[in-house]
Coordinates of C-alpha atoms in Angstrom, one line a residue:
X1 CA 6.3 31.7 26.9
X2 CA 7.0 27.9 27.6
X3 CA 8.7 26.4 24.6
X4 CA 7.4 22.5 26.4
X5 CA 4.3 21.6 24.0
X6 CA 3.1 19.8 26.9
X7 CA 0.9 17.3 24.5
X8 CA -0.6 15.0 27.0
X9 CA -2.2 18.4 28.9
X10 CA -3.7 19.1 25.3
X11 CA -4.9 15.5 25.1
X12 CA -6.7 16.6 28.2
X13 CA -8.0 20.3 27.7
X14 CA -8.2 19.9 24.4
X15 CA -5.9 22.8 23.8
X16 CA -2.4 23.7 24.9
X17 CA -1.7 25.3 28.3
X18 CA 0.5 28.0 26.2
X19 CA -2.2 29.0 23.8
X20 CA -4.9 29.4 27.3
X21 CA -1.6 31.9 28.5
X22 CA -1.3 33.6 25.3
X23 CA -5.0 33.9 25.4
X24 CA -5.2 35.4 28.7
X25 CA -2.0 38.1 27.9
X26 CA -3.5 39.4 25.0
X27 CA -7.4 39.8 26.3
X28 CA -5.4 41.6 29.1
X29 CA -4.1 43.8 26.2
X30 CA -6.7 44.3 24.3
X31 CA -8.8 45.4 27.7
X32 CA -5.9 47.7 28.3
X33 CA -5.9 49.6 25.4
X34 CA -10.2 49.9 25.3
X35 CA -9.6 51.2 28.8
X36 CA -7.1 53.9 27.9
X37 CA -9.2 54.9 25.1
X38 CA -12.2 55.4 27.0
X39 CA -10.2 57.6 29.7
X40 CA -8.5 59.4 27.1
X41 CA -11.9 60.2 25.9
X42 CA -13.0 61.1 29.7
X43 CA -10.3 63.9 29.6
X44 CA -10.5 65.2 26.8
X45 CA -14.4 66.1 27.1
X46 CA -13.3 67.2 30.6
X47 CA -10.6 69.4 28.8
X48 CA -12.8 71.3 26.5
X49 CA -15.1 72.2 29.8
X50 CA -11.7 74.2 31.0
X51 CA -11.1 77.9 29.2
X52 CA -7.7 78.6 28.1
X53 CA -6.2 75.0 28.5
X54 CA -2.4 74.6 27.6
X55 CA -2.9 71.0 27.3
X56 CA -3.5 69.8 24.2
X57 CA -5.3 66.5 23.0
X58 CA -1.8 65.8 21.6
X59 CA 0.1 65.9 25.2
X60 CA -3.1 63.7 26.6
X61 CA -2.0 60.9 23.4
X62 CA 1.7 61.3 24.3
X63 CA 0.8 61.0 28.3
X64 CA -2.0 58.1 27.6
X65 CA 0.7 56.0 25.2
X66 CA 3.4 56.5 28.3
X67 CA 1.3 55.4 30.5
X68 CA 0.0 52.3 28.5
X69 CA 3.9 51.3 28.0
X70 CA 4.0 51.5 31.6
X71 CA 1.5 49.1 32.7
X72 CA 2.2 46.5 29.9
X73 CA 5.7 46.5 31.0
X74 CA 4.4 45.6 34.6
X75 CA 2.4 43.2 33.4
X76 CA 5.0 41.9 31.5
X77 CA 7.1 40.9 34.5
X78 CA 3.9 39.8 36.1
X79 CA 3.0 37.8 33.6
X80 CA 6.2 35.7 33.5
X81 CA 5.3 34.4 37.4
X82 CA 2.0 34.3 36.3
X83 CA 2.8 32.0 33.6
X84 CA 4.8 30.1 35.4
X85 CA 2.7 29.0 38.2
X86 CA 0.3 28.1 36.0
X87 CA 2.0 25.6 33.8
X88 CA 3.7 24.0 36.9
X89 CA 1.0 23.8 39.3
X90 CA -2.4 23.7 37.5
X91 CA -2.5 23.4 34.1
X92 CA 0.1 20.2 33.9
X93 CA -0.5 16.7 34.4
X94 CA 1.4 14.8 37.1
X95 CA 3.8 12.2 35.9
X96 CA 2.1 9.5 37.7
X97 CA -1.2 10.3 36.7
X98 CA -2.9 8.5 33.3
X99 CA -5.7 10.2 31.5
X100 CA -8.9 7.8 31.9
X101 CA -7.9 6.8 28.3
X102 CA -4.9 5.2 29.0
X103 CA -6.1 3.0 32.1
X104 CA -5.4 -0.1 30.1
X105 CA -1.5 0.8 30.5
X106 CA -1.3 0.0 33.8
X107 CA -2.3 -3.2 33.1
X108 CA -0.9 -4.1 29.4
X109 CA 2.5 -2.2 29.7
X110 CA 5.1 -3.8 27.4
X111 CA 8.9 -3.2 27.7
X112 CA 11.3 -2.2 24.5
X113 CA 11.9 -5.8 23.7
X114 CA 7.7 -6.7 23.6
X115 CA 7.4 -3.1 21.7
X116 CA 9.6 -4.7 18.8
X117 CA 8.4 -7.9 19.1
X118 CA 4.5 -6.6 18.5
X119 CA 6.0 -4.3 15.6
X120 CA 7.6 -7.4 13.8
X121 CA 4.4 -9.0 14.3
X122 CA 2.5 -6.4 12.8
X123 CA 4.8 -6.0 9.6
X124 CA 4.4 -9.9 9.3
X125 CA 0.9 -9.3 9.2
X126 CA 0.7 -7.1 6.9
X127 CA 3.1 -8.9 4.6
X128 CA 0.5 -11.7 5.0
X129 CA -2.6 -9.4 4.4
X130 CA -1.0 -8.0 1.2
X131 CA 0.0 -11.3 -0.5
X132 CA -3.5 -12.5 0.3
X133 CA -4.6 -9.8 -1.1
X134 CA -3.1 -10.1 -4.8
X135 CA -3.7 -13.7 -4.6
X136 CA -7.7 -13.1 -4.8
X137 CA -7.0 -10.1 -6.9
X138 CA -5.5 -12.9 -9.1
X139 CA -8.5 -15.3 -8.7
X140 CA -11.1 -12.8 -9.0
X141 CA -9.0 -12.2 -12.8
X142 CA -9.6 -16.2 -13.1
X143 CA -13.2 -16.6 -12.3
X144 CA -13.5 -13.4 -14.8
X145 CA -11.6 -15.6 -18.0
X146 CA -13.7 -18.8 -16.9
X147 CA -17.0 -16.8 -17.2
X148 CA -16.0 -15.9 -20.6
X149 CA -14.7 -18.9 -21.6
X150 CA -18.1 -20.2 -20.1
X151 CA -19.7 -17.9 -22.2
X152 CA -18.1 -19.3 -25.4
X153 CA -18.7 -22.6 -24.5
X154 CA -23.0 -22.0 -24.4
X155 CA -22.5 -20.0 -27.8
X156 CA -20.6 -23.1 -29.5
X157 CA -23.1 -26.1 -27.7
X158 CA -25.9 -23.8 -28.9
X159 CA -24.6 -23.5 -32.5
X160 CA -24.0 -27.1 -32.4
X161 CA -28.0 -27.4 -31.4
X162 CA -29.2 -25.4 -33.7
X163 CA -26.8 -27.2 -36.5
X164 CA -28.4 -30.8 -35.6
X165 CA -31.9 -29.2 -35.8
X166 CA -31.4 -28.0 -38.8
X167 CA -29.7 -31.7 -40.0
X168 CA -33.1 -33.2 -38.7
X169 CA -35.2 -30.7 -40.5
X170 CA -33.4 -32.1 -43.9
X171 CA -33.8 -36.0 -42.5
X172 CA -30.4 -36.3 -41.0
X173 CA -30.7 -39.1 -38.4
X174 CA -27.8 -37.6 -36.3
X175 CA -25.1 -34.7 -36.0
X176 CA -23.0 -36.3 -38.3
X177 CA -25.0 -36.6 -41.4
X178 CA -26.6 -33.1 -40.1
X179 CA -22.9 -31.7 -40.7
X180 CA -22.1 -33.7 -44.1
X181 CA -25.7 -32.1 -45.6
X182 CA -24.4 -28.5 -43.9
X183 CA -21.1 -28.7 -45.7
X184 CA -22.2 -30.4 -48.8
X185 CA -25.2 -27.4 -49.2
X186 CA -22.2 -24.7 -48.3
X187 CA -20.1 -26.1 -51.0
X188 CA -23.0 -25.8 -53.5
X189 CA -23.6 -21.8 -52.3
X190 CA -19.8 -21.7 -53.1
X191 CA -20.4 -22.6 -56.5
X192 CA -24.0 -20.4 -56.9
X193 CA -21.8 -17.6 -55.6
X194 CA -18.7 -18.0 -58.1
X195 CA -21.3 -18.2 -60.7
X196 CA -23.3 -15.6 -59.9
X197 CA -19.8 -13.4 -59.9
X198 CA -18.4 -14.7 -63.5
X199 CA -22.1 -13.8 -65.1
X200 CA -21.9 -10.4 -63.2
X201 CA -18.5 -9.5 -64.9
X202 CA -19.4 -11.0 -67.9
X203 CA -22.2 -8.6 -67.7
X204 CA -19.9 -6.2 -67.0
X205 CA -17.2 -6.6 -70.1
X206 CA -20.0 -6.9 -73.1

């Protein structure tokens, strides 16, 4: 068997021209041996149809086995030609000849110096497509923090809202006497609370 994987015939077929061989050699063996069986089977019938045989079904498995070696040894040697003049002269591709897939490299062929040239080019690329890549990675990140901090902000101009509402409820005129009422009354709940605690121990001790 031809140790070339001949890859661009695969391409082609769509399998290798070695695995078409192989498949051919052993369908031949496997016809070979039904073959033998079934004449094996032919004499033997034939056999019991003759009184006082000498030869046994055992002689006609010895003589059938012999003459199995036989033919797959021919075959063998045939084979090899076979094989042979099918990988050279109709299963390979011509060196000149491009599968329909590769037109385009008659017309964009590059030498080894325009091969590197595209490969740096590539890698610079990709360098490129990389570092872009983190750098909205890192903005995405930033939009993220600004939509919380955004978040915040609404939170803290709405407290603020409700804070001057409140104010105006009590007749503050603007945000800062609203806030001066809101810390004066806090302090005063500060005092209730203390008050409230010193009774409750008080309580608590008589």
């Amino acid at each position: 068997m031809s140790v070339d994987p001949m890859t661009y015939e695969a391409q082609f077929f769509g399998f290798t021209p070695q695995t078409f061989m192989l498949r051919i050699y052993i369908a031949f063996q496997d016809y070979l041996f039904e073959v033998m069986q079934d004449v094996e089977q032919v004499i033997l019938k034939k056999l019991d149809g003759i009184p006082d045989c000498e030869i046994s079904p055992v002689q006609i498995r010895k003589y059938t086995e012999k003459f199995i070696y036989f033919m797959k040894g021919r075959f063998d040697n045939l084979f090899g030609k076979m094989e042979q003049l099918f990988l050279q002269l109709i299963l390979q591709i011509p060196p000149n000849v491009l599968l329909p897939e590769d037109k385009s490299q008659e017309t964009h062929s590059y030498n080894e110096e325009e091969f590197h040239f595209l490969q740096k080019e590539i890698e610079q690329l990709q360098k490129k497509y990389k570092t872009e890549l983190c750098t909205k990675q890192a903005l995405l990140a930033e939009l993220e923090k600004q939509k919380i901090v955004q978040a915040k902000l609404k939170q803290t101009l709405s407290l603020f809202h409700e804070l001057e509402n409140v104010g105006r409820d009590h007749g503050a005129s603007d945000f800062r006497e609203g806030l001066v009422f809101l810390i004066q009354n806090s302090g005063k709940l500060r005092n209730i609370r203390k008050n409230v605690e010193k009774e409750s121990k008080r309580l608590k001790i008589s």
